[in-house]
Coordinates of C-alpha atoms in Angstrom, one line a residue:
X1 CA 15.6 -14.2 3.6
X2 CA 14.4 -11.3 5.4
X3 CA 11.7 -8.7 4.1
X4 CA 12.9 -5.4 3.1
X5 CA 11.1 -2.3 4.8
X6 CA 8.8 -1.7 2.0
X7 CA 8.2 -5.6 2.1
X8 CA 7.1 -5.4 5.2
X9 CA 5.0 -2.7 4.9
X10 CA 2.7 -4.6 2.2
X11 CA 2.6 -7.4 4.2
X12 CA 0.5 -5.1 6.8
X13 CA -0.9 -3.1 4.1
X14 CA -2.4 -6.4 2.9
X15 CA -3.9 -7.3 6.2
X16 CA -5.9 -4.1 6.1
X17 CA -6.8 -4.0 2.1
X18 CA -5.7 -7.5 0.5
X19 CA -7.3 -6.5 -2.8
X20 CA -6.1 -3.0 -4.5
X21 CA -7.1 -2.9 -8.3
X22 CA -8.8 -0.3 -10.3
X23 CA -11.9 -2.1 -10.1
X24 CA -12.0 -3.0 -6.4
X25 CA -10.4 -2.5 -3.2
X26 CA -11.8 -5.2 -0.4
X27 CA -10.5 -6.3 2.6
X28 CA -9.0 -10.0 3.7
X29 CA -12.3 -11.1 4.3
X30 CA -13.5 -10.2 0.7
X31 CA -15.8 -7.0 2.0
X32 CA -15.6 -4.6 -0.4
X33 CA -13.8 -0.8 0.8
X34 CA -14.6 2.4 -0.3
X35 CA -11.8 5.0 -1.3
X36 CA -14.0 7.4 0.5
X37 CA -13.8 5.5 3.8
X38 CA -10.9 8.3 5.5
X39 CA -8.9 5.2 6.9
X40 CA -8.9 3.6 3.5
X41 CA -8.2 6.9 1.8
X42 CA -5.3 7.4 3.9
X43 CA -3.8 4.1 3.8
X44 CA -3.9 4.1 0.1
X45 CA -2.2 8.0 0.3
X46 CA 0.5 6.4 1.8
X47 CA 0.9 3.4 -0.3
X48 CA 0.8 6.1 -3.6
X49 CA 3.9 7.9 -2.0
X50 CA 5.8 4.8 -1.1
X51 CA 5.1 3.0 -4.4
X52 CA 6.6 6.5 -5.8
X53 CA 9.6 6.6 -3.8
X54 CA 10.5 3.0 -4.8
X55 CA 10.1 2.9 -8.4
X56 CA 11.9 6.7 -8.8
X57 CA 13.8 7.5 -5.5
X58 CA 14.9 3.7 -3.9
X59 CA 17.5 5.7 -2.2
X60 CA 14.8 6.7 0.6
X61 CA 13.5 3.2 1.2
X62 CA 16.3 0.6 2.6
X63 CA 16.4 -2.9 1.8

């Protein structure tokens, strides 16, 4: 079955940060990250607006 387009993006999203919880973010290789890394900060930006648009506007994102 083939991966949607938000599928796919957290599929790469998890290659770059594998763990995202409100305790810890860390990389595949268990290294911790810190939101104030700017790559980090902006990949989780973008994760925020897409996790918006699929719970409230799925319109935007295909499948």
């Amino acid at each position: 079955m083939p991966l949607s387009s938000y599928q796919q993006y957290l599929s790469g999203l998890s290659e770059e940060i594998s763990i995202i919880s409100t305790q810890r973010l860390a990389d595949s290789e268990g290294n911790d990250l810190s939101e104030d890394d700017e790559t980090v900060s902006t990949l989780l930006e973008e994760y925020n607006r897409l996790q918006y648009y699929q719970m409230y506007d799925n319109d935007l994102i295909d499948e």
